[in-house]
Short mmCIF file of N, CA, C and O in Angstrom, two decimals:
data_model
loop_
_atom_site.label_atom_id
_atom_site.label_comp_id
_atom_site.label_asym_id
_atom_site.label_seq_id
_atom_site.Cartn_x
_atom_site.Cartn_y
_atom_site.Cartn_z
N ARG A 2 -10.84 -14.70 7.00
CA ARG A 2 -11.30 -13.54 6.25
C ARG A 2 -10.11 -12.84 5.61
O ARG A 2 -9.13 -12.57 6.26
N VAL A 3 -10.21 -12.55 4.34
CA VAL A 3 -9.14 -11.87 3.60
C VAL A 3 -9.41 -10.37 3.59
O VAL A 3 -10.51 -9.92 3.31
N SER A 4 -8.36 -9.59 3.91
CA SER A 4 -8.53 -8.14 3.96
C SER A 4 -7.78 -7.42 2.85
O SER A 4 -8.03 -6.25 2.61
N ALA A 5 -6.85 -8.09 2.17
CA ALA A 5 -6.10 -7.48 1.07
C ALA A 5 -5.48 -8.60 0.24
O ALA A 5 -5.14 -9.65 0.76
N THR A 6 -5.34 -8.36 -1.07
CA THR A 6 -4.66 -9.33 -1.93
C THR A 6 -3.76 -8.60 -2.92
O THR A 6 -3.99 -7.45 -3.25
N ILE A 7 -2.72 -9.32 -3.36
CA ILE A 7 -1.82 -8.78 -4.39
C ILE A 7 -1.26 -9.95 -5.19
O ILE A 7 -1.05 -11.04 -4.65
N LEU A 8 -1.03 -9.73 -6.46
CA LEU A 8 -0.50 -10.76 -7.36
C LEU A 8 0.91 -10.39 -7.77
O LEU A 8 1.19 -9.23 -8.08
N GLN A 9 1.80 -11.37 -7.77
CA GLN A 9 3.14 -11.18 -8.32
C GLN A 9 3.18 -11.98 -9.61
O GLN A 9 3.27 -13.21 -9.59
N ASN A 10 3.07 -11.29 -10.74
CA ASN A 10 2.96 -11.94 -12.04
C ASN A 10 4.16 -12.79 -12.40
O ASN A 10 4.01 -13.86 -12.97
N SER A 11 5.36 -12.35 -12.06
CA SER A 11 6.56 -13.07 -12.49
C SER A 11 6.64 -14.48 -11.91
O SER A 11 7.20 -15.37 -12.51
N GLN A 12 6.06 -14.69 -10.73
CA GLN A 12 6.11 -16.01 -10.11
C GLN A 12 4.73 -16.63 -9.94
O GLN A 12 4.60 -17.69 -9.35
N CYS A 13 3.68 -15.97 -10.46
CA CYS A 13 2.30 -16.44 -10.34
C CYS A 13 1.93 -16.72 -8.88
O CYS A 13 1.36 -17.76 -8.55
N VAL A 14 2.28 -15.80 -8.00
CA VAL A 14 1.99 -15.91 -6.57
C VAL A 14 0.95 -14.88 -6.18
O VAL A 14 1.09 -13.71 -6.51
N VAL A 15 -0.07 -15.33 -5.49
CA VAL A 15 -1.06 -14.44 -4.91
C VAL A 15 -0.81 -14.41 -3.41
O VAL A 15 -0.65 -15.46 -2.79
N VAL A 16 -0.77 -13.21 -2.83
CA VAL A 16 -0.61 -13.07 -1.39
C VAL A 16 -1.90 -12.48 -0.85
O VAL A 16 -2.39 -11.46 -1.36
N ALA A 17 -2.45 -13.12 0.16
CA ALA A 17 -3.67 -12.63 0.81
C ALA A 17 -3.32 -12.16 2.21
O ALA A 17 -2.71 -12.90 2.98
N GLY A 18 -3.68 -10.92 2.51
CA GLY A 18 -3.55 -10.42 3.86
C GLY A 18 -4.78 -10.84 4.63
O GLY A 18 -5.90 -10.51 4.26
N CYS A 19 -4.60 -11.60 5.68
CA CYS A 19 -5.73 -12.18 6.41
C CYS A 19 -6.08 -11.36 7.65
O CYS A 19 -5.25 -10.63 8.18
N ALA A 20 -7.31 -11.52 8.10
CA ALA A 20 -7.80 -10.76 9.26
C ALA A 20 -7.03 -11.06 10.53
O ALA A 20 -6.98 -10.24 11.43
N ASN A 21 -6.39 -12.22 10.61
CA ASN A 21 -5.63 -12.57 11.81
C ASN A 21 -4.18 -12.08 11.75
O ASN A 21 -3.37 -12.43 12.59
N GLY A 22 -3.84 -11.27 10.74
CA GLY A 22 -2.50 -10.72 10.61
C GLY A 22 -1.56 -11.54 9.76
O GLY A 22 -0.46 -11.11 9.45
N GLY A 23 -1.98 -12.72 9.36
CA GLY A 23 -1.12 -13.58 8.54
C GLY A 23 -1.11 -13.16 7.09
O GLY A 23 -2.03 -12.49 6.60
N LEU A 24 -0.06 -13.54 6.40
CA LEU A 24 0.05 -13.36 4.96
C LEU A 24 0.08 -14.75 4.34
O LEU A 24 1.03 -15.51 4.57
N ARG A 25 -0.95 -15.10 3.58
CA ARG A 25 -1.04 -16.44 2.99
C ARG A 25 -0.61 -16.37 1.53
O ARG A 25 -1.12 -15.56 0.76
N PHE A 26 0.33 -17.23 1.16
CA PHE A 26 0.88 -17.30 -0.19
C PHE A 26 0.22 -18.45 -0.93
O PHE A 26 0.17 -19.57 -0.43
N CYS A 27 -0.30 -18.17 -2.14
CA CYS A 27 -0.98 -19.19 -2.94
C CYS A 27 -0.43 -19.17 -4.36
O CYS A 27 -0.07 -18.13 -4.88
N ASP A 28 -0.40 -20.34 -4.97
CA ASP A 28 -0.02 -20.47 -6.37
C ASP A 28 -1.21 -20.05 -7.22
O ASP A 28 -2.29 -20.64 -7.11
N ALA A 29 -1.04 -19.06 -8.08
CA ALA A 29 -2.14 -18.53 -8.89
C ALA A 29 -2.62 -19.55 -9.93
O ALA A 29 -3.76 -19.49 -10.37
N ARG A 30 -1.77 -20.48 -10.33
CA ARG A 30 -2.16 -21.47 -11.34
C ARG A 30 -2.99 -22.58 -10.73
O ARG A 30 -4.02 -22.97 -11.27
N SER A 31 -2.54 -23.12 -9.58
CA SER A 31 -3.23 -24.27 -9.00
C SER A 31 -4.20 -23.89 -7.88
O SER A 31 -5.09 -24.66 -7.54
N GLY A 32 -3.98 -22.72 -7.26
CA GLY A 32 -4.82 -22.30 -6.14
C GLY A 32 -4.38 -22.87 -4.81
O GLY A 32 -4.97 -22.57 -3.78
N SER A 33 -3.33 -23.68 -4.82
CA SER A 33 -2.87 -24.28 -3.56
C SER A 33 -2.11 -23.27 -2.71
O SER A 33 -1.40 -22.42 -3.22
N SER A 34 -2.28 -23.40 -1.42
CA SER A 34 -1.60 -22.53 -0.47
C SER A 34 -0.23 -23.10 -0.17
O SER A 34 -0.09 -24.28 0.13
N SER A 35 0.80 -22.25 -0.26
CA SER A 35 2.16 -22.76 -0.04
C SER A 35 2.67 -22.49 1.36
O SER A 35 3.38 -23.30 1.92
N ARG A 36 2.30 -21.33 1.96
CA ARG A 36 2.75 -21.03 3.31
C ARG A 36 2.06 -19.79 3.84
O ARG A 36 1.42 -19.06 3.12
N VAL A 37 2.24 -19.58 5.14
CA VAL A 37 1.69 -18.41 5.82
C VAL A 37 2.80 -17.78 6.64
O VAL A 37 3.55 -18.47 7.31
N LEU A 38 2.93 -16.46 6.55
CA LEU A 38 3.90 -15.73 7.37
C LEU A 38 3.16 -14.93 8.44
O LEU A 38 2.11 -14.36 8.18
N PHE A 39 3.72 -14.91 9.64
CA PHE A 39 3.19 -14.11 10.74
C PHE A 39 4.31 -13.34 11.39
O PHE A 39 5.44 -13.83 11.49
N SER A 40 4.00 -12.15 11.87
CA SER A 40 4.87 -11.43 12.79
C SER A 40 4.21 -11.61 14.15
O SER A 40 3.01 -11.45 14.27
N GLY A 41 4.95 -11.98 15.15
CA GLY A 41 4.38 -12.30 16.45
C GLY A 41 3.42 -11.27 16.98
O GLY A 41 2.38 -11.60 17.55
N ASP A 42 3.68 -9.99 16.76
CA ASP A 42 2.81 -8.95 17.28
C ASP A 42 1.74 -8.51 16.30
O ASP A 42 0.96 -7.63 16.59
N ALA A 43 1.67 -9.14 15.14
CA ALA A 43 0.68 -8.74 14.13
C ALA A 43 -0.52 -9.68 14.11
O ALA A 43 -1.45 -9.47 13.37
N ARG A 44 -0.53 -10.70 14.92
CA ARG A 44 -1.55 -11.74 14.83
C ARG A 44 -2.99 -11.24 15.00
O ARG A 44 -3.90 -11.84 14.50
N SER A 45 -3.19 -10.17 15.71
CA SER A 45 -4.57 -9.73 15.94
C SER A 45 -4.99 -8.56 15.05
O SER A 45 -6.08 -8.02 15.24
N PHE A 46 -4.17 -8.17 14.10
CA PHE A 46 -4.51 -7.03 13.26
C PHE A 46 -4.51 -7.43 11.79
O PHE A 46 -3.64 -8.14 11.32
N SER A 47 -5.50 -6.93 11.06
CA SER A 47 -5.63 -7.24 9.63
C SER A 47 -4.56 -6.54 8.82
O SER A 47 -4.25 -5.37 9.05
N ALA A 48 -4.02 -7.26 7.85
CA ALA A 48 -3.16 -6.64 6.84
C ALA A 48 -4.12 -6.00 5.83
O ALA A 48 -4.89 -6.69 5.18
N THR A 49 -4.09 -4.68 5.73
CA THR A 49 -5.08 -3.98 4.93
C THR A 49 -4.56 -3.48 3.58
O THR A 49 -5.34 -3.09 2.73
N ALA A 50 -3.24 -3.46 3.41
CA ALA A 50 -2.65 -3.01 2.14
C ALA A 50 -1.36 -3.77 1.90
O ALA A 50 -0.59 -4.01 2.83
N LEU A 51 -1.13 -4.16 0.65
CA LEU A 51 0.08 -4.92 0.28
C LEU A 51 0.69 -4.30 -0.97
O LEU A 51 -0.02 -3.84 -1.86
N ALA A 52 2.04 -4.30 -1.03
CA ALA A 52 2.73 -3.78 -2.21
C ALA A 52 4.07 -4.50 -2.35
O ALA A 52 4.81 -4.65 -1.37
N TRP A 53 4.38 -4.95 -3.55
CA TRP A 53 5.68 -5.56 -3.83
C TRP A 53 6.71 -4.46 -4.01
O TRP A 53 6.50 -3.53 -4.78
N LEU A 54 7.85 -4.56 -3.32
CA LEU A 54 8.97 -3.64 -3.53
C LEU A 54 9.98 -4.26 -4.49
O LEU A 54 10.70 -3.55 -5.18
N SER A 55 10.05 -5.58 -4.48
CA SER A 55 10.90 -6.34 -5.40
C SER A 55 10.33 -7.75 -5.45
O SER A 55 9.30 -8.02 -4.84
N SER A 56 10.99 -8.64 -6.15
CA SER A 56 10.48 -10.01 -6.25
C SER A 56 10.53 -10.76 -4.92
O SER A 56 9.86 -11.77 -4.76
N SER A 57 11.29 -10.26 -3.96
CA SER A 57 11.39 -10.94 -2.67
C SER A 57 10.99 -10.09 -1.47
O SER A 57 10.95 -10.57 -0.36
N LYS A 58 10.67 -8.82 -1.69
CA LYS A 58 10.31 -7.91 -0.59
C LYS A 58 8.86 -7.45 -0.74
O LYS A 58 8.47 -6.92 -1.78
N LEU A 59 8.09 -7.67 0.31
CA LEU A 59 6.67 -7.33 0.33
C LEU A 59 6.40 -6.37 1.48
O LEU A 59 6.80 -6.63 2.62
N LEU A 60 5.75 -5.27 1.19
CA LEU A 60 5.39 -4.28 2.19
C LEU A 60 3.93 -4.50 2.56
O LEU A 60 3.08 -4.65 1.68
N ALA A 61 3.64 -4.53 3.87
CA ALA A 61 2.27 -4.75 4.33
C ALA A 61 1.88 -3.69 5.34
O ALA A 61 2.63 -3.42 6.28
N GLY A 62 0.73 -3.08 5.13
CA GLY A 62 0.18 -2.12 6.09
C GLY A 62 -0.92 -2.80 6.88
O GLY A 62 -1.71 -3.57 6.35
N TYR A 63 -0.95 -2.54 8.19
CA TYR A 63 -1.88 -3.22 9.10
C TYR A 63 -2.85 -2.24 9.74
O TYR A 63 -2.57 -1.05 9.87
N ALA A 64 -3.99 -2.77 10.18
CA ALA A 64 -5.04 -1.96 10.80
C ALA A 64 -4.59 -1.30 12.09
O ALA A 64 -5.18 -0.31 12.51
N ASP A 65 -3.52 -1.79 12.72
CA ASP A 65 -3.03 -1.16 13.95
C ASP A 65 -2.12 0.03 13.67
O ASP A 65 -1.59 0.65 14.58
N GLY A 66 -1.94 0.37 12.39
CA GLY A 66 -1.12 1.52 12.01
C GLY A 66 0.32 1.19 11.71
O GLY A 66 1.09 2.06 11.33
N CYS A 67 0.71 -0.07 11.85
CA CYS A 67 2.10 -0.48 11.57
C CYS A 67 2.28 -0.84 10.11
O CYS A 67 1.34 -1.25 9.43
N VAL A 68 3.50 -0.68 9.64
CA VAL A 68 3.90 -1.13 8.31
C VAL A 68 5.06 -2.10 8.52
O VAL A 68 5.98 -1.82 9.28
N ARG A 69 4.99 -3.24 7.87
CA ARG A 69 6.04 -4.25 8.00
C ARG A 69 6.61 -4.58 6.62
O ARG A 69 5.87 -4.69 5.66
N LEU A 70 7.92 -4.75 6.59
CA LEU A 70 8.61 -5.17 5.38
C LEU A 70 8.97 -6.64 5.55
O LEU A 70 9.63 -7.02 6.53
N TRP A 71 8.52 -7.46 4.61
CA TRP A 71 8.73 -8.91 4.65
C TRP A 71 9.71 -9.33 3.57
O TRP A 71 9.63 -8.85 2.44
N ASP A 72 10.62 -10.23 3.91
CA ASP A 72 11.50 -10.88 2.93
C ASP A 72 10.94 -12.27 2.74
O ASP A 72 11.08 -13.12 3.64
N ILE A 73 10.28 -12.52 1.62
CA ILE A 73 9.58 -13.79 1.43
C ILE A 73 10.51 -14.97 1.21
O ILE A 73 10.07 -16.11 1.19
N ARG A 74 11.81 -14.72 1.08
CA ARG A 74 12.77 -15.82 0.98
C ARG A 74 13.00 -16.46 2.34
O ARG A 74 13.51 -17.56 2.44
N LYS A 75 12.63 -15.75 3.40
CA LYS A 75 12.84 -16.23 4.76
C LYS A 75 11.55 -16.83 5.30
O LYS A 75 10.50 -16.71 4.69
N SER A 76 11.65 -17.48 6.44
CA SER A 76 10.46 -18.06 7.05
C SER A 76 10.43 -17.75 8.54
O SER A 76 11.41 -17.27 9.11
N GLY A 77 9.29 -18.00 9.13
CA GLY A 77 9.14 -17.78 10.56
C GLY A 77 9.33 -16.33 10.96
O GLY A 77 9.05 -15.41 10.20
N SER A 78 9.84 -16.13 12.16
CA SER A 78 9.97 -14.78 12.69
C SER A 78 11.03 -13.95 11.97
O SER A 78 11.03 -12.73 12.08
N THR A 79 11.94 -14.58 11.23
CA THR A 79 12.97 -13.83 10.52
C THR A 79 12.47 -13.20 9.22
O THR A 79 13.14 -12.38 8.63
N ALA A 80 11.27 -13.58 8.76
CA ALA A 80 10.73 -13.05 7.50
C ALA A 80 10.34 -11.58 7.61
O ALA A 80 10.42 -10.84 6.64
N CYS A 81 9.91 -11.14 8.79
CA CYS A 81 9.61 -9.72 9.00
C CYS A 81 10.93 -9.02 9.30
O CYS A 81 11.50 -9.18 10.37
N VAL A 82 11.44 -8.25 8.34
CA VAL A 82 12.78 -7.67 8.47
C VAL A 82 12.76 -6.26 9.03
O VAL A 82 13.74 -5.81 9.62
N THR A 83 11.65 -5.53 8.86
CA THR A 83 11.57 -4.15 9.36
C THR A 83 10.12 -3.84 9.73
O THR A 83 9.20 -4.28 9.06
N LYS A 84 9.96 -3.06 10.79
CA LYS A 84 8.62 -2.64 11.22
C LYS A 84 8.64 -1.16 11.56
O LYS A 84 9.55 -0.68 12.24
N LEU A 85 7.67 -0.43 11.05
CA LEU A 85 7.46 0.97 11.41
C LEU A 85 6.12 1.03 12.12
O LEU A 85 5.09 0.72 11.53
N ASP A 86 6.13 1.41 13.41
CA ASP A 86 4.87 1.40 14.14
C ASP A 86 4.13 2.74 14.02
O ASP A 86 4.63 3.68 13.41
N LYS A 87 2.95 2.80 14.60
CA LYS A 87 2.10 3.99 14.44
C LYS A 87 2.70 5.23 15.09
O LYS A 87 2.27 6.35 14.80
N HIS A 88 3.70 5.06 15.95
CA HIS A 88 4.37 6.20 16.58
C HIS A 88 5.65 6.58 15.82
O HIS A 88 6.45 7.35 16.30
N ARG A 89 5.82 5.97 14.64
CA ARG A 89 6.97 6.20 13.75
C ARG A 89 8.28 5.71 14.34
O ARG A 89 9.34 6.25 14.06
N HIS A 90 8.21 4.68 15.17
CA HIS A 90 9.41 4.01 15.68
C HIS A 90 9.79 2.90 14.70
O HIS A 90 8.96 2.04 14.40
N LEU A 91 10.99 2.94 14.22
CA LEU A 91 11.45 1.97 13.25
C LEU A 91 12.26 0.88 13.96
O LEU A 91 13.16 1.18 14.74
N THR A 92 11.90 -0.36 13.69
CA THR A 92 12.64 -1.49 14.21
C THR A 92 13.15 -2.30 13.04
O THR A 92 12.37 -2.74 12.19
N LYS A 93 14.45 -2.47 12.96
CA LYS A 93 15.05 -3.24 11.86
C LYS A 93 15.51 -4.57 12.43
O LYS A 93 16.33 -4.61 13.34
N TYR A 94 14.97 -5.67 11.91
CA TYR A 94 15.30 -7.01 12.38
C TYR A 94 16.38 -7.66 11.53
O TYR A 94 17.03 -8.58 11.97
N GLU A 95 16.54 -7.18 10.32
CA GLU A 95 17.47 -7.81 9.37
C GLU A 95 18.90 -7.50 9.74
O GLU A 95 19.25 -6.37 10.06
N GLN A 96 19.74 -8.52 9.69
CA GLN A 96 21.17 -8.35 9.92
C GLN A 96 21.87 -8.21 8.58
O GLN A 96 21.69 -9.00 7.70
N ASP A 97 22.66 -7.14 8.43
CA ASP A 97 23.39 -6.91 7.17
C ASP A 97 24.68 -7.68 7.14
O ASP A 97 25.26 -8.02 8.08
#
């Protein structure tokens, strides 16, 4: 089940926020799915809002009240670079 979608025109990428917490990336031209990103603790919560901050940074709001910043150039657990939880605790995963 899809709970949010956003299009990145410059790369023809559609991102779907899924009910299981995943972010599914699809090619807007062909419709093929290229990959799915998960944050280990986001698996049970829907991504309800998505916004591009840049061509490689995607902000996602979740039903559990958390906001996660994703770097789509990365994969696996390293793709979620920052998390702000519902208690306003900020966790930065990215190494500068």
